[in-house]
PDB file of N, CA and C in Angstrom:
ATOM      1  N   UNK A 288     -74.009  11.789 -39.782  1.00  0.00           N
ATOM      2  CA  UNK A 288     -74.442  13.096 -40.236  1.00  0.00           C
ATOM      3  C   UNK A 288     -73.860  14.163 -39.304  1.00  0.00           C
ATOM      4  N   UNK A 289     -73.091  15.097 -39.889  1.00  0.00           N
ATOM      5  CA  UNK A 289     -72.502  16.160 -39.107  1.00  0.00           C
ATOM      6  C   UNK A 289     -73.574  17.186 -38.781  1.00  0.00           C
ATOM      7  N   UNK A 290     -73.665  17.578 -37.486  1.00  0.00           N
ATOM      8  CA  UNK A 290     -74.612  18.625 -37.111  1.00  0.00           C
ATOM      9  C   UNK A 290     -73.842  19.919 -36.888  1.00  0.00           C
ATOM     10  N   UNK A 291     -74.345  20.988 -37.489  1.00  0.00           N
ATOM     11  CA  UNK A 291     -73.689  22.293 -37.452  1.00  0.00           C
ATOM     12  C   UNK A 291     -74.657  23.294 -36.822  1.00  0.00           C
ATOM     13  N   UNK A 292     -74.188  24.052 -35.878  1.00  0.00           N
ATOM     14  CA  UNK A 292     -75.042  25.055 -35.229  1.00  0.00           C
ATOM     15  C   UNK A 292     -74.354  26.410 -35.247  1.00  0.00           C
ATOM     16  N   UNK A 293     -74.983  27.331 -35.945  1.00  0.00           N
ATOM     17  CA  UNK A 293     -74.433  28.682 -36.053  1.00  0.00           C
ATOM     18  C   UNK A 293     -74.954  29.591 -34.981  1.00  0.00           C
ATOM     19  N   UNK A 294     -74.187  30.606 -34.619  1.00  0.00           N
ATOM     20  CA  UNK A 294     -74.637  31.656 -33.688  1.00  0.00           C
ATOM     21  C   UNK A 294     -73.863  32.946 -33.968  1.00  0.00           C
ATOM     22  N   UNK A 295     -74.356  34.015 -33.406  1.00  0.00           N
ATOM     23  CA  UNK A 295     -73.617  35.285 -33.496  1.00  0.00           C
ATOM     24  C   UNK A 295     -74.233  36.308 -34.443  1.00  0.00           C
ATOM     25  N   UNK A 296     -75.255  35.925 -35.153  1.00  0.00           N
ATOM     26  CA  UNK A 296     -75.931  36.911 -36.006  1.00  0.00           C
ATOM     27  C   UNK A 296     -76.687  37.942 -35.232  1.00  0.00           C
ATOM     28  N   UNK A 297     -77.122  39.000 -35.967  1.00  0.00           N
ATOM     29  CA  UNK A 297     -77.882  40.020 -35.320  1.00  0.00           C
ATOM     30  C   UNK A 297     -77.943  41.273 -36.129  1.00  0.00           C
ATOM     31  N   UNK A 298     -78.374  42.363 -35.553  1.00  0.00           N
ATOM     32  CA  UNK A 298     -78.506  43.656 -36.227  1.00  0.00           C
ATOM     33  C   UNK A 298     -77.310  44.528 -35.845  1.00  0.00           C
ATOM     34  N   UNK A 299     -76.678  45.125 -36.834  1.00  0.00           N
ATOM     35  CA  UNK A 299     -75.506  45.974 -36.639  1.00  0.00           C
ATOM     36  C   UNK A 299     -75.587  47.113 -37.603  1.00  0.00           C
ATOM     37  N   UNK A 300     -75.017  48.250 -37.201  1.00  0.00           N
ATOM     38  CA  UNK A 300     -74.978  49.394 -38.100  1.00  0.00           C
ATOM     39  C   UNK A 300     -73.854  49.239 -39.106  1.00  0.00           C
ATOM     40  N   UNK A 301     -74.010  49.921 -40.212  1.00  0.00           N
ATOM     41  CA  UNK A 301     -72.973  49.948 -41.240  1.00  0.00           C
ATOM     42  C   UNK A 301     -71.646  50.397 -40.631  1.00  0.00           C
ATOM     43  N   UNK A 302     -70.579  49.647 -40.944  1.00  0.00           N
ATOM     44  CA  UNK A 302     -69.288  49.921 -40.384  1.00  0.00           C
ATOM     45  C   UNK A 302     -68.963  49.124 -39.164  1.00  0.00           C
ATOM     46  N   UNK A 303     -69.966  48.430 -38.609  1.00  0.00           N
ATOM     47  CA  UNK A 303     -69.785  47.678 -37.429  1.00  0.00           C
ATOM     48  C   UNK A 303     -69.195  46.300 -37.664  1.00  0.00           C
ATOM     49  N   UNK A 304     -69.116  45.535 -36.591  1.00  0.00           N
ATOM     50  CA  UNK A 304     -68.497  44.209 -36.666  1.00  0.00           C
ATOM     51  C   UNK A 304     -69.400  43.153 -35.963  1.00  0.00           C
ATOM     52  N   UNK A 305     -69.271  41.945 -36.418  1.00  0.00           N
ATOM     53  CA  UNK A 305     -69.905  40.775 -35.816  1.00  0.00           C
ATOM     54  C   UNK A 305     -68.931  39.606 -35.926  1.00  0.00           C
ATOM     55  N   UNK A 306     -69.082  38.666 -35.023  1.00  0.00           N
ATOM     56  CA  UNK A 306     -68.345  37.392 -35.161  1.00  0.00           C
ATOM     57  C   UNK A 306     -69.345  36.258 -35.100  1.00  0.00           C
ATOM     58  N   UNK A 307     -69.375  35.486 -36.163  1.00  0.00           N
ATOM     59  CA  UNK A 307     -70.189  34.286 -36.234  1.00  0.00           C
ATOM     60  C   UNK A 307     -69.398  33.068 -35.771  1.00  0.00           C
ATOM     61  N   UNK A 308     -70.127  32.135 -35.150  1.00  0.00           N
ATOM     62  CA  UNK A 308     -69.494  30.896 -34.724  1.00  0.00           C
ATOM     63  C   UNK A 308     -70.316  29.742 -35.254  1.00  0.00           C
ATOM     64  N   UNK A 309     -69.674  28.636 -35.491  1.00  0.00           N
ATOM     65  CA  UNK A 309     -70.330  27.391 -35.935  1.00  0.00           C
ATOM     66  C   UNK A 309     -69.689  26.229 -35.193  1.00  0.00           C
ATOM     67  N   UNK A 310     -70.493  25.576 -34.406  1.00  0.00           N
ATOM     68  CA  UNK A 310     -69.986  24.416 -33.652  1.00  0.00           C
ATOM     69  C   UNK A 310     -70.474  23.128 -34.344  1.00  0.00           C
ATOM     70  N   UNK A 311     -69.526  22.216 -34.541  1.00  0.00           N
ATOM     71  CA  UNK A 311     -69.863  20.935 -35.207  1.00  0.00           C
ATOM     72  C   UNK A 311     -69.858  19.775 -34.236  1.00  0.00           C
ATOM     73  N   UNK A 312     -70.719  18.837 -34.488  1.00  0.00           N
ATOM     74  CA  UNK A 312     -70.740  17.648 -33.666  1.00  0.00           C
ATOM     75  C   UNK A 312     -69.686  16.662 -34.217  1.00  0.00           C
ATOM     76  N   UNK A 313     -69.582  15.515 -33.634  1.00  0.00           N
ATOM     77  CA  UNK A 313     -68.696  14.489 -34.120  1.00  0.00           C
ATOM     78  C   UNK A 313     -67.279  14.681 -33.629  1.00  0.00           C
ATOM     79  N   UNK A 314     -66.409  13.805 -34.084  1.00  0.00           N
ATOM     80  CA  UNK A 314     -65.010  13.791 -33.587  1.00  0.00           C
ATOM     81  C   UNK A 314     -64.010  13.793 -34.707  1.00  0.00           C
ATOM     82  N   UNK A 315     -64.399  14.212 -35.924  1.00  0.00           N
ATOM     83  CA  UNK A 315     -63.419  14.305 -37.008  1.00  0.00           C
ATOM     84  C   UNK A 315     -63.435  15.698 -37.631  1.00  0.00           C
ATOM     85  N   UNK A 316     -63.701  16.680 -36.812  1.00  0.00           N
ATOM     86  CA  UNK A 316     -63.827  18.062 -37.305  1.00  0.00           C
ATOM     87  C   UNK A 316     -62.584  18.448 -38.087  1.00  0.00           C
ATOM     88  N   UNK A 317     -61.438  18.080 -37.643  1.00  0.00           N
ATOM     89  CA  UNK A 317     -60.204  18.501 -38.313  1.00  0.00           C
ATOM     90  C   UNK A 317     -60.077  17.976 -39.744  1.00  0.00           C
ATOM     91  N   UNK A 318     -60.866  16.961 -40.079  1.00  0.00           N
ATOM     92  CA  UNK A 318     -60.810  16.410 -41.427  1.00  0.00           C
ATOM     93  C   UNK A 318     -61.694  17.169 -42.445  1.00  0.00           C
ATOM     94  N   UNK A 319     -62.543  18.048 -41.940  1.00  0.00           N
ATOM     95  CA  UNK A 319     -63.454  18.759 -42.819  1.00  0.00           C
ATOM     96  C   UNK A 319     -62.859  20.006 -43.387  1.00  0.00           C
ATOM     97  N   UNK A 320     -63.234  20.337 -44.606  1.00  0.00           N
ATOM     98  CA  UNK A 320     -63.056  21.655 -45.172  1.00  0.00           C
ATOM     99  C   UNK A 320     -64.299  22.427 -44.681  1.00  0.00           C
ATOM    100  N   UNK A 321     -64.081  23.534 -44.025  1.00  0.00           N
ATOM    101  CA  UNK A 321     -65.198  24.342 -43.489  1.00  0.00           C
ATOM    102  C   UNK A 321     -65.405  25.595 -44.288  1.00  0.00           C
ATOM    103  N   UNK A 322     -66.636  26.078 -44.295  1.00  0.00           N
ATOM    104  CA  UNK A 322     -66.917  27.290 -45.022  1.00  0.00           C
ATOM    105  C   UNK A 322     -68.104  28.010 -44.493  1.00  0.00           C
ATOM    106  N   UNK A 323     -68.178  29.283 -44.880  1.00  0.00           N
ATOM    107  CA  UNK A 323     -69.358  30.113 -44.626  1.00  0.00           C
ATOM    108  C   UNK A 323     -69.941  30.568 -45.968  1.00  0.00           C
ATOM    109  N   UNK A 324     -71.248  30.452 -46.107  1.00  0.00           N
ATOM    110  CA  UNK A 324     -71.989  30.878 -47.250  1.00  0.00           C
ATOM    111  C   UNK A 324     -73.056  31.838 -46.786  1.00  0.00           C
ATOM    112  N   UNK A 325     -73.624  32.599 -47.711  1.00  0.00           N
ATOM    113  CA  UNK A 325     -74.708  33.471 -47.331  1.00  0.00           C
ATOM    114  C   UNK A 325     -75.742  33.559 -48.458  1.00  0.00           C
ATOM    115  N   UNK A 326     -76.946  33.863 -48.046  1.00  0.00           N
ATOM    116  CA  UNK A 326     -78.052  34.008 -48.982  1.00  0.00           C
ATOM    117  C   UNK A 326     -78.855  35.225 -48.660  1.00  0.00           C
ATOM    118  N   UNK A 327     -78.852  36.225 -49.537  1.00  0.00           N
ATOM    119  CA  UNK A 327     -79.620  37.419 -49.349  1.00  0.00           C
ATOM    120  C   UNK A 327     -81.016  37.209 -49.943  1.00  0.00           C
ATOM    121  N   UNK A 328     -81.987  37.964 -49.480  1.00  0.00           N
ATOM    122  CA  UNK A 328     -83.356  37.816 -50.024  1.00  0.00           C
ATOM    123  C   UNK A 328     -83.402  37.924 -51.549  1.00  0.00           C
ATOM    124  N   UNK A 329     -83.995  36.951 -52.201  1.00  0.00           N
ATOM    125  CA  UNK A 329     -84.137  36.965 -53.622  1.00  0.00           C
ATOM    126  C   UNK A 329     -82.914  36.632 -54.439  1.00  0.00           C
ATOM    127  N   UNK A 330     -81.836  36.190 -53.682  1.00  0.00           N
ATOM    128  CA  UNK A 330     -80.585  35.840 -54.372  1.00  0.00           C
ATOM    129  C   UNK A 330     -80.196  34.397 -54.080  1.00  0.00           C
ATOM    130  N   UNK A 331     -79.259  33.924 -54.871  1.00  0.00           N
ATOM    131  CA  UNK A 331     -78.758  32.562 -54.640  1.00  0.00           C
ATOM    132  C   UNK A 331     -77.741  32.548 -53.527  1.00  0.00           C
ATOM    133  N   UNK A 332     -77.574  31.410 -52.936  1.00  0.00           N
ATOM    134  CA  UNK A 332     -76.590  31.227 -51.893  1.00  0.00           C
ATOM    135  C   UNK A 332     -75.205  31.364 -52.538  1.00  0.00           C
ATOM    136  N   UNK A 333     -74.311  32.082 -51.851  1.00  0.00           N
ATOM    137  CA  UNK A 333     -72.988  32.310 -52.385  1.00  0.00           C
ATOM    138  C   UNK A 333     -71.927  32.040 -51.313  1.00  0.00           C
ATOM    139  N   UNK A 334     -70.767  31.647 -51.824  1.00  0.00           N
ATOM    140  CA  UNK A 334     -69.634  31.417 -50.921  1.00  0.00           C
ATOM    141  C   UNK A 334     -69.088  32.729 -50.385  1.00  0.00           C
ATOM    142  N   UNK A 335     -68.826  32.718 -49.064  1.00  0.00           N
ATOM    143  CA  UNK A 335     -68.210  33.894 -48.416  1.00  0.00           C
ATOM    144  C   UNK A 335     -66.724  33.581 -48.139  1.00  0.00           C
ATOM    145  N   UNK A 336     -66.444  32.465 -47.508  1.00  0.00           N
ATOM    146  CA  UNK A 336     -65.100  32.173 -47.121  1.00  0.00           C
ATOM    147  C   UNK A 336     -64.980  30.638 -46.867  1.00  0.00           C
ATOM    148  N   UNK A 337     -63.763  30.148 -47.071  1.00  0.00           N
ATOM    149  CA  UNK A 337     -63.551  28.735 -46.760  1.00  0.00           C
ATOM    150  C   UNK A 337     -62.235  28.599 -45.961  1.00  0.00           C
ATOM    151  N   UNK A 338     -62.226  27.619 -45.090  1.00  0.00           N
ATOM    152  CA  UNK A 338     -61.018  27.270 -44.338  1.00  0.00           C
ATOM    153  C   UNK A 338     -60.824  25.781 -44.543  1.00  0.00           C
ATOM    154  N   UNK A 339     -59.786  25.452 -45.295  1.00  0.00           N
ATOM    155  CA  UNK A 339     -59.528  24.070 -45.620  1.00  0.00           C
ATOM    156  C   UNK A 339     -58.837  23.338 -44.493  1.00  0.00           C
ATOM    157  N   UNK A 340     -58.903  22.039 -44.504  1.00  0.00           N
ATOM    158  CA  UNK A 340     -58.300  21.231 -43.441  1.00  0.00           C
ATOM    159  C   UNK A 340     -56.801  21.406 -43.397  1.00  0.00           C
ATOM    160  N   UNK A 341     -56.166  21.846 -44.473  1.00  0.00           N
ATOM    161  CA  UNK A 341     -54.723  22.072 -44.439  1.00  0.00           C
ATOM    162  C   UNK A 341     -54.401  23.473 -43.906  1.00  0.00           C
ATOM    163  N   UNK A 342     -55.393  24.230 -43.544  1.00  0.00           N
ATOM    164  CA  UNK A 342     -55.144  25.539 -42.981  1.00  0.00           C
ATOM    165  C   UNK A 342     -55.262  26.694 -43.937  1.00  0.00           C
ATOM    166  N   UNK A 343     -55.297  26.399 -45.231  1.00  0.00           N
ATOM    167  CA  UNK A 343     -55.418  27.492 -46.198  1.00  0.00           C
ATOM    168  C   UNK A 343     -56.859  28.059 -46.205  1.00  0.00           C
ATOM    169  N   UNK A 344     -56.931  29.296 -46.676  1.00  0.00           N
ATOM    170  CA  UNK A 344     -58.241  29.954 -46.725  1.00  0.00           C
ATOM    171  C   UNK A 344     -58.471  30.625 -48.058  1.00  0.00           C
ATOM    172  N   UNK A 345     -59.709  30.878 -48.399  1.00  0.00           N
ATOM    173  CA  UNK A 345     -59.997  31.772 -49.508  1.00  0.00           C
ATOM    174  C   UNK A 345     -61.301  32.505 -49.245  1.00  0.00           C
ATOM    175  N   UNK A 346     -61.459  33.625 -49.974  1.00  0.00           N
ATOM    176  CA  UNK A 346     -62.570  34.529 -49.713  1.00  0.00           C
ATOM    177  C   UNK A 346     -63.195  35.016 -51.017  1.00  0.00           C
ATOM    178  N   UNK A 347     -64.466  35.335 -50.936  1.00  0.00           N
ATOM    179  CA  UNK A 347     -65.104  36.033 -51.995  1.00  0.00           C
ATOM    180  C   UNK A 347     -64.519  37.414 -52.132  1.00  0.00           C
ATOM    181  N   UNK A 348     -64.460  37.892 -53.363  1.00  0.00           N
ATOM    182  CA  UNK A 348     -63.864  39.206 -53.615  1.00  0.00           C
ATOM    183  C   UNK A 348     -64.602  40.289 -52.790  1.00  0.00           C
ATOM    184  N   UNK A 349     -65.847  40.119 -52.634  1.00  0.00           N
ATOM    185  CA  UNK A 349     -66.695  41.140 -51.956  1.00  0.00           C
ATOM    186  C   UNK A 349     -66.402  41.313 -50.465  1.00  0.00           C
ATOM    187  N   UNK A 350     -65.729  40.283 -49.854  1.00  0.00           N
ATOM    188  CA  UNK A 350     -65.460  40.348 -48.436  1.00  0.00           C
ATOM    189  C   UNK A 350     -63.963  40.361 -48.150  1.00  0.00           C
ATOM    190  N   UNK A 351     -63.132  40.189 -49.154  1.00  0.00           N
ATOM    191  CA  UNK A 351     -61.673  40.153 -48.996  1.00  0.00           C
ATOM    192  C   UNK A 351     -61.212  41.375 -48.250  1.00  0.00           C
ATOM    193  N   UNK A 352     -60.437  41.181 -47.195  1.00  0.00           N
ATOM    194  CA  UNK A 352     -59.922  42.298 -46.436  1.00  0.00           C
ATOM    195  C   UNK A 352     -60.819  42.799 -45.312  1.00  0.00           C
ATOM    196  N   UNK A 353     -62.056  42.312 -45.318  1.00  0.00           N
ATOM    197  CA  UNK A 353     -62.997  42.722 -44.268  1.00  0.00           C
ATOM    198  C   UNK A 353     -63.385  41.565 -43.346  1.00  0.00           C
ATOM    199  N   UNK A 354     -63.457  40.368 -43.922  1.00  0.00           N
ATOM    200  CA  UNK A 354     -63.852  39.177 -43.186  1.00  0.00           C
ATOM    201  C   UNK A 354     -62.653  38.276 -42.976  1.00  0.00           C
ATOM    202  N   UNK A 355     -62.664  37.549 -41.860  1.00  0.00           N
ATOM    203  CA  UNK A 355     -61.644  36.546 -41.585  1.00  0.00           C
ATOM    204  C   UNK A 355     -62.263  35.256 -41.074  1.00  0.00           C
ATOM    205  N   UNK A 356     -61.911  34.172 -41.730  1.00  0.00           N
ATOM    206  CA  UNK A 356     -62.371  32.885 -41.282  1.00  0.00           C
ATOM    207  C   UNK A 356     -61.268  32.189 -40.519  1.00  0.00           C
ATOM    208  N   UNK A 357     -61.642  31.522 -39.436  1.00  0.00           N
ATOM    209  CA  UNK A 357     -60.646  30.778 -38.632  1.00  0.00           C
ATOM    210  C   UNK A 357     -61.348  29.551 -38.030  1.00  0.00           C
ATOM    211  N   UNK A 358     -60.509  28.655 -37.519  1.00  0.00           N
ATOM    212  CA  UNK A 358     -61.079  27.474 -36.926  1.00  0.00           C
ATOM    213  C   UNK A 358     -60.270  27.079 -35.670  1.00  0.00           C
ATOM    214  N   UNK A 359     -60.988  26.439 -34.764  1.00  0.00           N
ATOM    215  CA  UNK A 359     -60.367  25.869 -33.580  1.00  0.00           C
ATOM    216  C   UNK A 359     -60.743  24.384 -33.558  1.00  0.00           C
ATOM    217  N   UNK A 360     -59.822  23.542 -33.980  1.00  0.00           N
ATOM    218  CA  UNK A 360     -60.128  22.120 -34.101  1.00  0.00           C
ATOM    219  C   UNK A 360     -60.375  21.511 -32.721  1.00  0.00           C
ATOM    220  N   UNK A 361     -59.735  22.013 -31.708  1.00  0.00           N
ATOM    221  CA  UNK A 361     -59.959  21.497 -30.335  1.00  0.00           C
ATOM    222  C   UNK A 361     -61.409  21.731 -29.859  1.00  0.00           C
ATOM    223  N   UNK A 362     -61.990  22.822 -30.358  1.00  0.00           N
ATOM    224  CA  UNK A 362     -63.365  23.167 -29.952  1.00  0.00           C
ATOM    225  C   UNK A 362     -64.382  22.849 -31.015  1.00  0.00           C
ATOM    226  N   UNK A 363     -63.981  22.194 -32.090  1.00  0.00           N
ATOM    227  CA  UNK A 363     -64.905  21.845 -33.206  1.00  0.00           C
ATOM    228  C   UNK A 363     -65.677  23.067 -33.699  1.00  0.00           C
ATOM    229  N   UNK A 364     -64.996  24.201 -33.799  1.00  0.00           N
ATOM    230  CA  UNK A 364     -65.625  25.436 -34.120  1.00  0.00           C
ATOM    231  C   UNK A 364     -64.921  26.184 -35.255  1.00  0.00           C
ATOM    232  N   UNK A 365     -65.733  26.811 -36.117  1.00  0.00           N
ATOM    233  CA  UNK A 365     -65.232  27.666 -37.168  1.00  0.00           C
ATOM    234  C   UNK A 365     -65.871  29.056 -36.927  1.00  0.00           C
ATOM    235  N   UNK A 366     -65.075  30.046 -37.132  1.00  0.00           N
ATOM    236  CA  UNK A 366     -65.519  31.439 -36.883  1.00  0.00           C
ATOM    237  C   UNK A 366     -65.497  32.252 -38.172  1.00  0.00           C
ATOM    238  N   UNK A 367     -66.303  33.302 -38.183  1.00  0.00           N
ATOM    239  CA  UNK A 367     -66.230  34.298 -39.240  1.00  0.00           C
ATOM    240  C   UNK A 367     -66.273  35.655 -38.578  1.00  0.00           C
ATOM    241  N   UNK A 368     -65.117  36.348 -38.556  1.00  0.00           N
ATOM    242  CA  UNK A 368     -65.035  37.668 -38.060  1.00  0.00           C
ATOM    243  C   UNK A 368     -65.369  38.621 -39.191  1.00  0.00           C
ATOM    244  N   UNK A 369     -66.352  39.444 -39.003  1.00  0.00           N
ATOM    245  CA  UNK A 369     -66.844  40.337 -40.046  1.00  0.00           C
ATOM    246  C   UNK A 369     -66.669  41.805 -39.579  1.00  0.00           C
ATOM    247  N   UNK A 370     -65.818  42.501 -40.241  1.00  0.00           N
ATOM    248  CA  UNK A 370     -65.565  43.903 -39.927  1.00  0.00           C
ATOM    249  C   UNK A 370     -66.025  44.817 -41.089  1.00  0.00           C
ATOM    250  N   UNK A 371     -66.145  46.085 -40.779  1.00  0.00           N
ATOM    251  CA  UNK A 371     -66.559  47.073 -41.801  1.00  0.00           C
ATOM    252  C   UNK A 371     -67.814  46.576 -42.570  1.00  0.00           C
ATOM    253  N   UNK A 372     -68.768  46.170 -41.824  1.00  0.00           N
ATOM    254  CA  UNK A 372     -69.970  45.605 -42.479  1.00  0.00           C
ATOM    255  C   UNK A 372     -70.701  46.671 -43.267  1.00  0.00           C
ATOM    256  N   UNK A 373     -71.323  46.194 -44.366  1.00  0.00           N
ATOM    257  CA  UNK A 373     -72.086  47.050 -45.284  1.00  0.00           C
ATOM    258  C   UNK A 373     -73.522  46.513 -45.368  1.00  0.00           C
ATOM    259  N   UNK A 374     -74.422  47.401 -45.755  1.00  0.00           N
ATOM    260  CA  UNK A 374     -75.807  46.904 -45.927  1.00  0.00           C
ATOM    261  C   UNK A 374     -75.936  45.711 -46.855  1.00  0.00           C
ATOM    262  N   UNK A 375     -75.081  45.690 -47.893  1.00  0.00           N
ATOM    263  CA  UNK A 375     -75.147  44.568 -48.815  1.00  0.00           C
ATOM    264  C   UNK A 375     -74.636  43.264 -48.242  1.00  0.00           C
ATOM    265  N   UNK A 376     -74.090  43.267 -47.027  1.00  0.00           N
ATOM    266  CA  UNK A 376     -73.720  42.045 -46.342  1.00  0.00           C
ATOM    267  C   UNK A 376     -74.921  41.391 -45.671  1.00  0.00           C
ATOM    268  N   UNK A 377     -76.072  42.094 -45.649  1.00  0.00           N
ATOM    269  CA  UNK A 377     -77.257  41.524 -45.029  1.00  0.00           C
ATOM    270  C   UNK A 377     -77.675  40.232 -45.742  1.00  0.00           C
ATOM    271  N   UNK A 378     -77.797  39.163 -44.925  1.00  0.00           N
ATOM    272  CA  UNK A 378     -78.131  37.833 -45.436  1.00  0.00           C
ATOM    273  C   UNK A 378     -78.247  36.856 -44.309  1.00  0.00           C
ATOM    274  N   UNK A 379     -78.765  35.662 -44.643  1.00  0.00           N
ATOM    275  CA  UNK A 379     -78.612  34.562 -43.752  1.00  0.00           C
ATOM    276  C   UNK A 379     -77.285  33.864 -44.047  1.00  0.00           C
ATOM    277  N   UNK A 380     -76.521  33.683 -43.009  1.00  0.00           N
ATOM    278  CA  UNK A 380     -75.198  33.071 -43.146  1.00  0.00           C
ATOM    279  C   UNK A 380     -75.272  31.602 -42.670  1.00  0.00           C
ATOM    280  N   UNK A 381     -74.739  30.741 -43.553  1.00  0.00           N
ATOM    281  CA  UNK A 381     -74.758  29.305 -43.289  1.00  0.00           C
ATOM    282  C   UNK A 381     -73.374  28.758 -43.160  1.00  0.00           C
ATOM    283  N   UNK A 382     -73.234  27.878 -42.198  1.00  0.00           N
ATOM    284  CA  UNK A 382     -71.984  27.135 -42.002  1.00  0.00           C
ATOM    285  C   UNK A 382     -72.042  25.901 -42.879  1.00  0.00           C
ATOM    286  N   UNK A 383     -70.887  25.529 -43.453  1.00  0.00           N
ATOM    287  CA  UNK A 383     -70.799  24.380 -44.292  1.00  0.00           C
ATOM    288  C   UNK A 383     -69.588  23.525 -43.919  1.00  0.00           C
ATOM    289  N   UNK A 384     -69.790  22.208 -43.935  1.00  0.00           N
ATOM    290  CA  UNK A 384     -68.681  21.263 -43.748  1.00  0.00           C
ATOM    291  C   UNK A 384     -68.663  20.286 -44.925  1.00  0.00           C
ATOM    292  N   UNK A 385     -67.510  20.118 -45.502  1.00  0.00           N
ATOM    293  CA  UNK A 385     -67.367  19.282 -46.684  1.00  0.00           C
ATOM    294  C   UNK A 385     -66.343  18.195 -46.415  1.00  0.00           C
ATOM    295  N   UNK A 386     -66.751  16.921 -46.703  1.00  0.00           N
ATOM    296  CA  UNK A 386     -65.822  15.791 -46.557  1.00  0.00           C
ATOM    297  C   UNK A 386     -66.230  14.753 -47.542  1.00  0.00           C
ATOM    298  N   UNK A 387     -65.265  14.255 -48.335  1.00  0.00           N
ATOM    299  CA  UNK A 387     -65.517  13.197 -49.308  1.00  0.00           C
ATOM    300  C   UNK A 387     -66.670  13.546 -50.256  1.00  0.00           C
ATOM    301  N   UNK A 388     -66.768  14.838 -50.578  1.00  0.00           N
ATOM    302  CA  UNK A 388     -67.792  15.297 -51.537  1.00  0.00           C
ATOM    303  C   UNK A 388     -69.174  15.446 -50.924  1.00  0.00           C
ATOM    304  N   UNK A 389     -69.311  15.226 -49.665  1.00  0.00           N
ATOM    305  CA  UNK A 389     -70.628  15.351 -49.008  1.00  0.00           C
ATOM    306  C   UNK A 389     -70.667  16.687 -48.242  1.00  0.00           C
ATOM    307  N   UNK A 390     -71.692  17.470 -48.538  1.00  0.00           N
ATOM    308  CA  UNK A 390     -71.880  18.748 -47.840  1.00  0.00           C
ATOM    309  C   UNK A 390     -72.821  18.611 -46.664  1.00  0.00           C
ATOM    310  N   UNK A 391     -72.458  19.241 -45.583  1.00  0.00           N
ATOM    311  CA  UNK A 391     -73.331  19.380 -44.421  1.00  0.00           C
ATOM    312  C   UNK A 391     -73.593  20.844 -44.178  1.00  0.00           C
ATOM    313  N   UNK A 392     -74.831  21.168 -43.797  1.00  0.00           N
ATOM    314  CA  UNK A 392     -75.197  22.585 -43.637  1.00  0.00           C
ATOM    315  C   UNK A 392     -75.855  22.822 -42.282  1.00  0.00           C
ATOM    316  N   UNK A 393     -75.608  23.999 -41.712  1.00  0.00           N
ATOM    317  CA  UNK A 393     -76.336  24.437 -40.583  1.00  0.00           C
ATOM    318  C   UNK A 393     -77.612  25.104 -41.026  1.00  0.00           C
ATOM    319  N   UNK A 394     -78.419  25.524 -40.030  1.00  0.00           N
ATOM    320  CA  UNK A 394     -79.703  26.133 -40.353  1.00  0.00           C
ATOM    321  C   UNK A 394     -79.603  27.634 -40.664  1.00  0.00           C
ATOM    322  N   UNK A 395     -78.465  28.227 -40.345  1.00  0.00           N
ATOM    323  CA  UNK A 395     -78.241  29.617 -40.686  1.00  0.00           C
ATOM    324  C   UNK A 395     -78.471  30.562 -39.511  1.00  0.00           C
ATOM    325  N   UNK A 396     -77.809  31.737 -39.625  1.00  0.00           N
ATOM    326  CA  UNK A 396     -78.003  32.826 -38.681  1.00  0.00           C
ATOM    327  C   UNK A 396     -78.120  34.089 -39.458  1.00  0.00           C
ATOM    328  N   UNK A 397     -79.097  34.925 -39.082  1.00  0.00           N
ATOM    329  CA  UNK A 397     -79.399  36.149 -39.841  1.00  0.00           C
ATOM    330  C   UNK A 397     -78.483  37.290 -39.396  1.00  0.00           C
ATOM    331  N   UNK A 398     -77.897  37.955 -40.395  1.00  0.00           N
ATOM    332  CA  UNK A 398     -77.125  39.131 -40.199  1.00  0.00           C
ATOM    333  C   UNK A 398     -77.815  40.268 -40.927  1.00  0.00           C
ATOM    334  N   UNK A 399     -78.130  41.343 -40.187  1.00  0.00           N
ATOM    335  CA  UNK A 399     -78.767  42.509 -40.808  1.00  0.00           C
ATOM    336  C   UNK A 399     -77.945  43.741 -40.536  1.00  0.00           C
ATOM    337  N   UNK A 400     -77.521  44.411 -41.608  1.00  0.00           N
ATOM    338  CA  UNK A 400     -76.687  45.591 -41.494  1.00  0.00           C
ATOM    339  C   UNK A 400     -77.489  46.799 -41.921  1.00  0.00           C
ATOM    340  N   UNK A 401     -77.699  47.714 -40.994  1.00  0.00           N
ATOM    341  CA  UNK A 401     -78.495  48.899 -41.301  1.00  0.00           C
ATOM    342  C   UNK A 401     -77.611  50.041 -41.786  1.00  0.00           C
ATOM    343  N   UNK A 402     -78.161  50.854 -42.652  1.00  0.00           N
ATOM    344  CA  UNK A 402     -77.393  51.972 -43.210  1.00  0.00           C
ATOM    345  C   UNK A 402     -77.510  53.225 -42.340  1.00  0.00           C
TER     346      UNK A 402
END
C-alpha cells in the first residue's frame, strides 16, 4: 500500500501562490502516474492535474496556465505550484498515485483563498 503525505496548504489571498508537496513511500515511485485532485465544500472531487510516468502532463481547464505539476523521482515527491489563486480554488487538495488500475490517496491538505 502506497502511503502519500501532502503538505503546503494554507490561507492565501486572491492572486497569491502556494506550492503543494506530496511525498510517497515505497521504492517504485517512478512507475506511478501521479495526480492532484481537489474537493470543495458541497462538491465532488475533481481532477486538477496529472503527471504521468512518461513525463507528460495534463490539467483541468480551470487551472490551465496557472498551476504546474512536477515530480522528482529521486525524492519520491510530486509538486503542485499554484499561481494566481482565486477564491474558487478553495478546496481540500488530494494527492493521487495510480498503478495497475489501483488508486492510492493521501489525506489531503486544505487550501483557502480569500477574496
